[in-house]
Backbone as JSON, one array per atom type, in Angstrom:
{
  "sequence": "AGSLMTTKHSQTQSMLEKSSASTSTNTPYFKAAEPTETPPYVTKCPSNGLCSRLPPDCMTCNTNFSCVYGKPATFDCRVKPYVHCVDQNNSEQENFTINMTCQFCWQLPTTDYECSNSTNCMTVSCPRQRYNATCTVRDHIHCLGNRVFPKMLYCNWTGGYKWSTALALSVTLGGFGADRFYLGQWREGLGKLFSFGGLGIWTLIDVLLIGVGYVGPADGSLYI",
  "N": [[-64.02, 49.48, 99.56], [-63.43, 50.47, 101.83], [-65.2, 53.2, 101.75], [-67.62, 51.69, 102.09], [-67.57, 50.6, 104.51], [-67.33, 52.58, 106.16], [-69.81, 53.73, 105.19], [-71.56, 51.72, 106.28], [-70.27, 52.29, 108.86], [-71.15, 54.69, 109.55], [-74.19, 54.15, 109.37], [-74.51, 52.24, 111.82], [-73.7, 54.2, 113.66], [-75.92, 56.09, 113.77], [-78.29, 54.5, 114.03], [-77.73, 53.84, 116.9], [-77.79, 56.43, 118.15], [-80.7, 56.88, 117.84], [-81.13, 55.48, 118.9], [-80.55, 55.42, 121.56], [-81.65, 58.05, 122.03], [-84.74, 57.33, 121.88], [-85.06, 55.95, 124.39], [-84.17, 57.97, 126.15], [-86.64, 59.68, 125.8], [-88.64, 57.84, 126.35], [-89.18, 57.6, 128.96], [-90.21, 56.29, 132.27], [-93.66, 57.7, 133.14], [-94.94, 59.16, 135.98], [-98.5, 59.72, 136.67], [-99.77, 62.5, 138.37], [-101.86, 62.25, 141.39], [-105.17, 63.42, 140.6], [-106.54, 65.61, 142.89], [-109.88, 64.67, 144.97], [-112.78, 66.71, 144.46], [-115.66, 67.8, 145.77], [-119.32, 67.36, 144.62], [-121.2, 69.96, 143.42], [-123.61, 69.67, 144.11], [-123.82, 69.14, 146.35], [-124.03, 70.93, 148.27], [-126.82, 71.54, 148.95], [-128.01, 69.46, 149.51], [-128.99, 68.9, 152.54], [-127.37, 67.02, 155.47], [-127.56, 63.72, 157.13], [-130.91, 64.1, 156.56], [-134.03, 63.57, 156.73], [-134.51, 60.95, 153.89], [-136.76, 61.01, 152.01], [-137.46, 63.9, 151.89], [-135.16, 65.17, 150.77], [-134.38, 67.49, 148.2], [-134.46, 67.13, 144.83], [-132.37, 67.63, 143.09], [-130.62, 65.71, 144.96], [-130.83, 63.18, 144.23], [-131.62, 60.74, 142.31], [-134.22, 59.07, 140.54], [-136.67, 56.13, 139.28], [-137.99, 56.22, 136.49], [-141.39, 55.76, 136.17], [-143.18, 53.76, 134.41], [-145.99, 52.72, 134.55], [-147.14, 55.2, 135.12], [-150.12, 57.49, 135.85], [-151.45, 60.22, 134.57], [-151.96, 62.74, 136.95], [-152.69, 61.5, 139.2], [-151.65, 59.73, 141.83], [-148.3, 58.43, 142.74], [-146.07, 56.39, 143.05], [-141.88, 56.24, 143.22], [-139.06, 54.48, 142.8], [-136.07, 55.18, 144.06], [-132.88, 56.71, 144.32], [-129.92, 58.1, 146.7], [-127.39, 60.31, 145.3], [-123.92, 60.18, 144.96], [-121.79, 60.82, 147.99], [-124.22, 61.67, 149.54], [-125.73, 62.21, 152.22], [-128.53, 60.61, 153.85], [-131.28, 59.42, 156.29], [-133.69, 57.2, 157.16], [-136.9, 56.7, 158.38], [-136.42, 55.6, 160.93], [-134.25, 56.54, 162.13], [-132.16, 55.5, 160.58], [-129.2, 55.15, 158.32], [-129.69, 54.92, 154.92], [-129.54, 54.03, 151.15], [-131.05, 53.53, 149.44], [-134.5, 54.53, 148.38], [-137.95, 55.1, 148.04], [-140.74, 57.31, 146.75], [-143.23, 59.45, 147.19], [-145.11, 60.9, 144.81], [-147.35, 63.44, 142.97], [-148.49, 62.17, 140.08], [-147.16, 63.79, 137.16], [-146.2, 66.89, 134.67], [-143.18, 69.01, 135.28], [-143.99, 71.41, 133.8], [-146.97, 71.52, 134.22], [-147.25, 72.08, 136.6], [-149.01, 73.75, 139.65], [-149.44, 77.19, 139.94], [-148.24, 78.49, 142.52], [-146.15, 76.43, 143.26], [-143.37, 76.61, 141.59], [-141.08, 79.66, 140.66], [-141.08, 82.37, 138.54], [-138.97, 84.54, 136.23], [-139.05, 88.05, 136.19], [-140.44, 90.55, 134.49], [-139.86, 93.8, 133.3], [-140.08, 95.26, 131.14], [-142.73, 95.09, 129.54], [-145.9, 95.97, 129.04], [-148.55, 96.66, 131.44], [-151.08, 97.63, 131.9], [-152.7, 97.46, 129.25], [-154.2, 96.63, 126.19], [-155.49, 93.93, 124.12], [-154.41, 92.32, 127.39], [-150.66, 92.36, 128.01], [-147.94, 89.51, 127.38], [-145.31, 87.86, 128.69], [-141.97, 86.25, 127.7], [-141.34, 83.81, 130.24], [-138.62, 82.36, 132.31], [-139.13, 79.88, 134.45], [-138.39, 78.05, 137.54], [-138.37, 75.56, 139.7], [-139.52, 74.92, 142.89], [-137.63, 73.78, 145.49], [-138.6, 71.55, 147.32], [-140.49, 70.52, 145.64], [-141.46, 67.94, 143.83], [-141.44, 66.38, 140.38], [-142.11, 65.11, 137.13], [-139.82, 65.67, 134.31], [-138.08, 68.52, 132.89], [-136.86, 70.8, 135.22], [-136.66, 74.08, 135.03], [-137.73, 75.39, 132.88], [-139.72, 77.33, 130.62], [-142.11, 79.82, 130.15], [-144.93, 81.3, 129.21], [-146.27, 84.48, 129.95], [-148.72, 86.86, 132.27], [-148.0, 90.22, 132.17], [-146.92, 91.39, 135.1], [-145.43, 93.04, 136.92], [-144.78, 95.76, 138.93], [-143.94, 99.41, 139.33], [-144.19, 100.82, 142.17], [-146.22, 102.13, 142.39], [-148.86, 103.02, 144.06], [-152.58, 102.52, 144.54], [-154.51, 102.92, 146.0], [-153.33, 106.15, 146.63], [-153.61, 107.26, 144.43], [-156.09, 107.97, 144.08], [-156.79, 109.17, 146.02], [-155.48, 111.27, 145.5], [-156.42, 112.36, 142.94], [-159.53, 112.53, 143.56], [-158.97, 114.78, 145.48], [-156.96, 116.86, 144.93], [-157.37, 116.64, 142.24], [-158.37, 118.13, 140.1], [-155.91, 119.8, 139.86], [-154.35, 118.78, 138.4], [-152.97, 116.92, 140.01], [-153.1, 113.94, 140.61], [-152.12, 112.87, 138.09], [-149.52, 113.75, 137.32], [-148.52, 112.49, 139.82], [-149.1, 109.6, 138.54], [-146.84, 109.59, 136.71], [-147.43, 110.82, 134.02], [-147.38, 113.01, 132.86], [-147.89, 114.93, 130.61], [-150.57, 114.76, 130.44], [-151.03, 115.8, 133.1], [-150.59, 118.68, 133.19], [-152.24, 119.11, 131.49], [-154.52, 119.29, 133.04], [-153.72, 120.62, 134.53], [-153.69, 123.31, 133.75], [-156.52, 124.03, 133.01], [-157.77, 123.71, 134.97], [-158.31, 121.64, 135.48], [-160.34, 120.63, 133.26], [-162.61, 122.16, 133.82], [-163.43, 121.13, 135.92], [-164.54, 118.69, 134.57], [-162.77, 116.74, 133.39], [-161.84, 116.15, 136.04], [-163.6, 114.41, 137.41], [-163.9, 112.49, 135.55], [-161.46, 111.53, 135.34], [-161.25, 110.87, 138.59], [-163.69, 108.15, 138.23], [-162.11, 106.88, 136.49], [-159.73, 105.91, 137.75], [-160.46, 105.18, 140.03], [-161.97, 102.94, 139.14], [-159.43, 101.18, 137.93], [-158.51, 101.72, 135.16], [-156.82, 103.92, 134.46], [-153.89, 103.82, 135.05], [-150.33, 103.21, 136.13], [-147.89, 105.52, 134.48], [-145.57, 103.97, 133.68], [-146.44, 101.8, 132.73], [-146.65, 99.84, 134.55], [-148.11, 97.45, 137.53], [-150.84, 98.69, 140.07], [-149.59, 98.84, 143.55]],
  "CA": [[-64.33, 48.55, 100.34], [-63.19, 51.66, 102.78], [-66.58, 53.65, 101.91], [-68.49, 50.54, 102.49], [-67.35, 50.58, 105.46], [-67.46, 54.53, 106.54], [-71.04, 53.82, 105.58], [-72.1, 50.58, 107.58], [-70.49, 52.5, 110.84], [-72.08, 55.87, 110.08], [-75.53, 53.64, 109.57], [-74.71, 51.33, 112.99], [-73.89, 55.23, 114.52], [-77.12, 56.8, 113.54], [-79.34, 53.95, 114.53], [-77.46, 54.14, 118.35], [-78.19, 57.28, 118.32], [-81.45, 56.65, 117.8], [-82.03, 53.81, 120.06], [-80.36, 56.34, 123.04], [-83.0, 59.8, 121.99], [-85.8, 56.54, 122.38], [-84.79, 55.71, 125.45], [-84.43, 58.65, 126.89], [-88.12, 60.28, 125.91], [-89.69, 56.8, 127.28], [-88.8, 57.45, 130.65], [-91.84, 55.81, 132.71], [-94.13, 58.99, 133.49], [-96.03, 58.68, 137.11], [-99.51, 61.2, 136.74], [-100.14, 63.03, 139.87], [-102.96, 61.38, 141.35], [-106.06, 64.4, 141.08], [-107.83, 65.88, 144.6], [-111.23, 64.67, 145.03], [-113.82, 67.3, 144.79], [-116.7, 67.62, 146.14], [-119.93, 67.81, 143.88], [-121.71, 71.26, 143.72], [-124.93, 69.65, 144.13], [-124.05, 68.69, 147.68], [-124.51, 71.94, 148.98], [-128.02, 72.09, 148.44], [-128.39, 68.23, 150.42], [-129.02, 68.77, 153.7], [-126.69, 65.84, 155.89], [-128.54, 63.45, 157.89], [-132.0, 64.37, 156.91], [-135.04, 62.14, 156.05], [-134.35, 60.78, 151.97], [-137.63, 61.43, 151.43], [-137.35, 64.93, 152.37], [-134.42, 65.47, 149.98], [-134.41, 68.44, 147.21], [-134.49, 66.34, 143.77], [-131.35, 67.67, 142.87], [-129.47, 65.25, 145.51], [-131.36, 62.0, 144.31], [-132.03, 59.69, 140.63], [-135.23, 58.66, 140.35], [-136.35, 55.59, 137.77], [-139.23, 56.02, 135.78], [-142.38, 55.15, 136.53], [-144.19, 54.2, 133.63], [-147.44, 52.94, 134.69], [-147.93, 56.47, 136.19], [-150.81, 57.86, 135.37], [-151.42, 61.73, 134.87], [-152.81, 63.41, 138.05], [-153.01, 60.49, 140.04], [-150.52, 58.98, 143.39], [-147.2, 57.59, 141.98], [-144.49, 55.81, 143.76], [-140.88, 56.46, 141.98], [-137.57, 54.25, 143.73], [-134.95, 56.5, 143.76], [-131.27, 56.37, 145.16], [-129.02, 59.0, 146.78], [-125.92, 60.3, 144.65], [-122.84, 60.3, 145.92], [-121.17, 62.47, 148.9], [-125.16, 62.51, 149.9], [-125.71, 61.25, 153.42], [-129.72, 60.34, 154.5], [-131.94, 58.45, 157.35], [-135.03, 56.64, 157.2], [-138.03, 56.87, 159.95], [-135.5, 54.99, 162.48], [-132.66, 56.97, 161.6], [-130.93, 54.47, 159.92], [-128.82, 55.38, 156.88], [-130.14, 54.66, 153.81], [-129.37, 55.01, 150.03], [-132.29, 53.13, 148.57], [-136.01, 55.07, 149.08], [-138.82, 55.56, 147.57], [-141.31, 58.66, 147.0], [-144.55, 58.94, 146.49], [-145.86, 62.52, 144.22], [-148.26, 63.16, 141.82], [-147.93, 62.18, 138.39], [-147.52, 65.03, 136.02], [-144.74, 67.19, 134.28], [-143.25, 70.28, 135.99], [-144.64, 72.86, 133.73], [-148.43, 71.89, 134.63], [-147.48, 72.38, 138.42], [-149.83, 75.19, 140.12], [-148.02, 78.43, 140.16], [-147.68, 77.99, 143.87], [-144.88, 75.6, 143.24], [-142.43, 77.44, 140.88], [-140.85, 80.64, 140.61], [-140.6, 82.62, 137.0], [-138.7, 85.62, 136.44], [-140.07, 89.27, 136.01], [-140.08, 91.5, 133.17], [-140.46, 95.33, 133.42], [-140.17, 96.02, 129.56], [-143.77, 94.85, 129.32], [-146.94, 97.09, 129.51], [-149.52, 95.88, 132.16], [-152.5, 97.89, 131.65], [-152.6, 97.2, 127.78], [-155.57, 95.8, 125.73], [-155.13, 92.89, 125.13], [-153.11, 92.44, 128.28], [-149.33, 92.0, 127.57], [-147.51, 88.85, 127.88], [-143.86, 88.07, 128.25], [-141.64, 84.71, 127.65], [-140.75, 83.66, 131.33], [-138.13, 81.51, 133.07], [-139.68, 79.15, 135.74], [-137.97, 76.9, 138.23], [-139.41, 74.27, 140.46], [-139.1, 75.21, 143.86], [-136.54, 72.55, 146.41], [-139.51, 70.68, 147.85], [-141.26, 69.73, 144.81], [-140.96, 67.1, 142.47], [-142.48, 66.2, 139.74], [-141.36, 64.85, 136.07], [-139.31, 66.63, 133.12], [-137.37, 69.53, 133.05], [-137.49, 71.63, 136.43], [-136.56, 74.74, 134.54], [-138.97, 75.42, 131.38], [-140.07, 78.71, 129.82], [-143.65, 79.92, 130.09], [-145.79, 83.1, 128.69], [-146.75, 84.7, 131.5], [-148.96, 88.32, 131.63], [-147.15, 91.3, 132.99], [-147.86, 91.49, 136.44], [-144.59, 94.13, 137.51], [-144.91, 97.09, 139.85], [-143.14, 100.22, 140.04], [-144.24, 100.85, 143.58], [-147.45, 103.41, 143.26], [-150.53, 103.02, 145.1], [-153.92, 102.98, 143.96], [-155.12, 104.44, 147.15], [-152.81, 107.33, 146.82], [-153.55, 108.03, 143.1], [-157.23, 107.93, 144.08], [-157.16, 110.05, 146.86], [-155.04, 112.66, 144.83], [-157.64, 112.97, 142.16], [-160.34, 113.47, 144.68], [-158.73, 116.16, 146.61], [-156.46, 118.05, 143.79], [-157.21, 116.6, 140.45], [-158.5, 119.83, 139.28], [-154.27, 120.67, 139.36], [-153.29, 117.38, 137.86], [-151.92, 116.15, 140.73], [-153.3, 112.16, 140.16], [-151.63, 112.08, 136.59], [-148.52, 114.09, 138.13], [-148.14, 111.2, 140.84], [-148.91, 108.56, 137.93], [-146.28, 109.64, 136.03], [-147.98, 111.14, 133.3], [-146.66, 114.74, 133.18], [-149.07, 115.66, 129.38], [-152.06, 115.16, 130.9], [-151.07, 116.66, 134.81], [-150.23, 119.95, 132.14], [-153.49, 119.54, 130.65], [-155.6, 119.51, 133.83], [-153.59, 122.26, 135.45], [-153.9, 124.91, 132.94], [-157.69, 123.94, 132.24], [-158.56, 123.87, 136.4], [-159.27, 120.19, 135.56], [-161.41, 120.35, 132.41], [-163.54, 123.08, 134.26], [-164.22, 119.9, 136.64], [-165.32, 117.55, 133.92], [-161.94, 116.0, 133.09], [-161.83, 115.67, 137.34], [-165.18, 113.89, 137.53], [-163.84, 111.02, 134.89], [-160.19, 110.85, 135.84], [-161.72, 109.95, 139.71], [-163.96, 107.45, 137.88], [-161.06, 105.89, 135.63], [-158.72, 105.77, 138.32], [-161.26, 104.21, 140.73], [-162.19, 101.31, 138.88], [-157.92, 100.92, 137.34], [-158.18, 101.85, 133.71], [-155.66, 104.5, 134.13], [-152.46, 103.22, 135.73], [-148.78, 104.38, 135.96], [-147.34, 105.55, 132.69], [-144.51, 103.04, 133.0], [-147.16, 100.38, 132.77], [-146.85, 98.48, 135.4], [-149.5, 96.99, 138.03], [-150.38, 99.21, 141.57], [-149.7, 98.01, 144.79]],
  "C": [[-64.47, 49.44, 101.83], [-64.56, 52.22, 102.55], [-67.67, 52.69, 102.08], [-68.84, 50.62, 103.87], [-67.64, 51.91, 106.37], [-69.29, 54.08, 106.22], [-71.91, 53.05, 106.34], [-71.98, 51.68, 109.16], [-70.9, 53.79, 110.86], [-73.38, 55.19, 110.27], [-75.68, 53.29, 111.18], [-74.28, 52.49, 113.66], [-75.21, 55.81, 114.62], [-77.72, 56.04, 114.26], [-78.66, 53.98, 116.36], [-77.79, 55.41, 118.5], [-79.74, 57.69, 118.63], [-82.25, 55.85, 118.99], [-81.65, 54.87, 121.52], [-81.61, 57.32, 123.01], [-84.01, 59.25, 122.56], [-85.75, 56.71, 123.36], [-84.75, 56.6, 126.35], [-85.75, 59.57, 126.96], [-88.83, 58.81, 126.29], [-89.57, 56.71, 128.56], [-90.13, 57.14, 131.43], [-92.23, 57.04, 133.39], [-95.48, 58.79, 134.91], [-96.85, 60.13, 137.3], [-99.67, 61.07, 138.29], [-101.86, 62.63, 140.15], [-104.17, 62.99, 141.88], [-107.2, 64.5, 142.51], [-109.44, 66.22, 143.82], [-112.07, 66.05, 145.13], [-115.1, 67.38, 144.91], [-117.96, 67.99, 144.98], [-120.69, 69.21, 144.2], [-123.2, 70.99, 144.06], [-125.24, 69.27, 145.34], [-124.54, 69.67, 148.72], [-126.04, 72.25, 149.5], [-128.51, 70.95, 149.18], [-128.25, 68.65, 151.91], [-128.48, 67.27, 154.58], [-127.62, 65.04, 156.92], [-129.68, 63.64, 158.11], [-132.78, 63.3, 156.41], [-134.95, 62.11, 153.92], [-135.34, 61.7, 151.12], [-137.92, 62.7, 151.14], [-136.45, 65.85, 150.91], [-134.64, 66.22, 148.67], [-133.92, 67.24, 146.04], [-133.35, 66.35, 143.04], [-130.31, 66.74, 143.57], [-130.22, 63.54, 145.45], [-131.58, 61.44, 142.6], [-132.81, 58.79, 141.03], [-135.38, 57.48, 139.12], [-137.91, 55.86, 137.47], [-140.26, 55.27, 136.01], [-143.82, 54.78, 135.22], [-145.7, 53.73, 133.32], [-148.19, 54.12, 135.47], [-149.07, 57.65, 135.13], [-151.17, 59.48, 135.54], [-152.44, 62.01, 135.79], [-153.11, 62.45, 138.81], [-151.74, 60.11, 140.79], [-149.47, 58.28, 142.63], [-145.92, 57.07, 142.58], [-143.36, 55.63, 142.51], [-140.17, 55.78, 143.27], [-136.31, 55.13, 143.44], [-133.93, 56.14, 144.67], [-130.56, 57.94, 145.19], [-127.99, 59.26, 145.97], [-124.71, 60.81, 146.11], [-122.4, 61.43, 146.37], [-122.48, 62.26, 149.53], [-125.23, 61.53, 151.36], [-127.44, 61.65, 153.87], [-130.2, 59.21, 155.15], [-133.24, 58.23, 156.71], [-136.04, 57.46, 158.67], [-137.1, 56.62, 160.87], [-134.36, 55.56, 162.62], [-131.77, 56.24, 161.41], [-130.68, 55.18, 159.08], [-128.96, 54.75, 156.13], [-129.64, 54.9, 152.38], [-130.47, 54.78, 148.85], [-133.66, 53.43, 149.06], [-136.57, 54.98, 147.79], [-139.85, 56.64, 148.3], [-142.58, 58.72, 146.57], [-145.23, 60.85, 145.83], [-146.99, 62.35, 143.05], [-147.78, 62.96, 140.29], [-148.39, 63.47, 137.45], [-146.38, 66.29, 135.8], [-144.57, 68.55, 134.97], [-143.84, 71.5, 135.47], [-146.23, 72.52, 133.95], [-148.35, 72.08, 136.21], [-148.69, 73.54, 138.58], [-148.57, 75.96, 140.64], [-147.52, 78.43, 141.53], [-145.64, 77.12, 143.8], [-143.56, 75.97, 142.39], [-141.94, 79.04, 140.82], [-140.66, 81.37, 139.29], [-139.63, 84.07, 137.42], [-139.45, 86.77, 135.87], [-139.77, 89.89, 135.09], [-140.81, 93.12, 133.55], [-140.47, 95.61, 132.12], [-141.68, 95.65, 128.84], [-145.08, 96.07, 129.99], [-148.07, 96.33, 130.38], [-150.59, 96.29, 131.88], [-152.09, 98.48, 129.74], [-153.9, 96.43, 127.34], [-155.34, 95.01, 124.31], [-153.95, 92.9, 126.15], [-151.69, 91.66, 127.51], [-148.97, 90.89, 127.82], [-146.03, 88.69, 127.63], [-143.73, 86.78, 128.69], [-140.56, 84.85, 129.27], [-139.75, 82.6, 131.86], [-138.34, 80.73, 134.06], [-138.71, 78.42, 136.13], [-138.56, 76.33, 139.6], [-139.05, 74.58, 141.48], [-138.5, 73.71, 144.65], [-137.66, 71.62, 146.8], [-140.06, 70.14, 147.19], [-141.01, 68.87, 144.05], [-142.42, 66.76, 141.58], [-141.43, 65.77, 138.04], [-141.09, 66.13, 134.95], [-138.38, 67.79, 133.54], [-137.73, 70.72, 134.31], [-137.3, 72.96, 136.2], [-137.1, 74.61, 132.79], [-139.32, 77.28, 131.58], [-141.63, 78.66, 129.84], [-143.94, 81.31, 129.55], [-146.36, 83.26, 129.88], [-147.55, 86.59, 131.16], [-148.24, 89.03, 132.47], [-147.8, 91.54, 134.03], [-146.15, 92.41, 137.32], [-145.27, 95.54, 138.31], [-143.87, 97.82, 140.12], [-143.1, 100.81, 141.23], [-145.99, 102.03, 143.4], [-148.48, 102.97, 143.39], [-152.0, 103.76, 144.42], [-154.53, 103.65, 144.93], [-154.73, 105.8, 147.04], [-153.13, 107.63, 145.37], [-155.4, 108.17, 143.39], [-157.62, 109.21, 145.06], [-156.73, 111.58, 146.13], [-156.21, 113.3, 143.98], [-158.96, 113.35, 142.88], [-160.04, 114.55, 145.09], [-158.06, 117.22, 145.65], [-156.44, 117.51, 142.69], [-157.55, 117.43, 139.44], [-157.12, 120.08, 139.49], [-153.79, 119.57, 138.73], [-152.79, 116.68, 138.83], [-151.82, 114.23, 141.02], [-152.22, 112.3, 138.91], [-150.26, 112.62, 137.02], [-147.53, 112.98, 138.77], [-147.52, 110.24, 139.6], [-147.88, 108.49, 137.14], [-146.2, 110.18, 134.44], [-148.45, 113.06, 133.26], [-147.24, 115.36, 131.84], [-150.24, 116.05, 130.08], [-152.14, 116.01, 132.36], [-150.94, 117.87, 134.07], [-151.17, 120.0, 132.42], [-154.21, 120.0, 131.78], [-155.5, 120.86, 134.6], [-153.71, 123.13, 134.93], [-155.32, 125.09, 132.72], [-158.38, 123.84, 133.69], [-159.55, 122.45, 136.04], [-160.48, 119.78, 134.32], [-162.41, 121.22, 132.78], [-164.4, 121.68, 135.09], [-164.81, 118.84, 136.11], [-164.26, 116.31, 133.87], [-161.69, 115.09, 134.46], [-162.79, 114.57, 137.58], [-164.86, 112.6, 136.76], [-162.57, 110.44, 135.44], [-160.96, 110.41, 137.57], [-162.7, 108.37, 139.04], [-162.84, 106.43, 137.2], [-160.23, 105.14, 136.59], [-159.27, 104.48, 139.17], [-161.45, 102.38, 140.24], [-160.43, 100.65, 137.94], [-157.73, 101.08, 136.06], [-157.21, 102.57, 133.7], [-154.83, 104.05, 135.3], [-151.13, 104.01, 135.96], [-148.92, 104.3, 134.45], [-146.52, 104.61, 132.4], [-145.13, 101.39, 132.61], [-147.17, 99.45, 133.49], [-148.36, 98.13, 136.72], [-149.32, 98.08, 139.43], [-150.51, 97.96, 142.68], [-150.76, 98.47, 145.96]]
}
């Protein structure tokens, strides 16, 4: 009987300890209110401007399934939170329509988007080399699909060499290889220098080749 009472007493004490422990850990927790941050797109959205002229990042538009490629189309749009714009009467509005041509962003004219440039490809080559570019649509242009897209473009970078300077050097000092030295072609320049322009024949050929743009800078860039 004594051992039974001791066992019951120890069980009761352990239950009380568990109860007090659970009570201490279940104290109410009040989460602090998180500060409201302004979305990053708001910096691109002019305040109190015309809604129809907002950049695409400032609005959300419904897809017009009756849109015919190449034809004008109307889209129902709504400004995003924290964006304020007005209509033609200077009245604030949230819902509006925009008119644009029905086409995907990658189908836009080249003047409507900007692409990354590459200085690792040769512009003077046959066939002319291409490179993988990342293009971004300009802010004021509206189109369908992704506004950032990849595209294969021809190499079109320049190293700052002037065609007029190269031609002038070829005509005046071509016999000493000045034109080839200017274009960064040191081996050909030394060859012309020590052969006196190939006794004049090489000089005349270079004048013709540089004049038509066949001979360009050694780095593969275009003339400016």
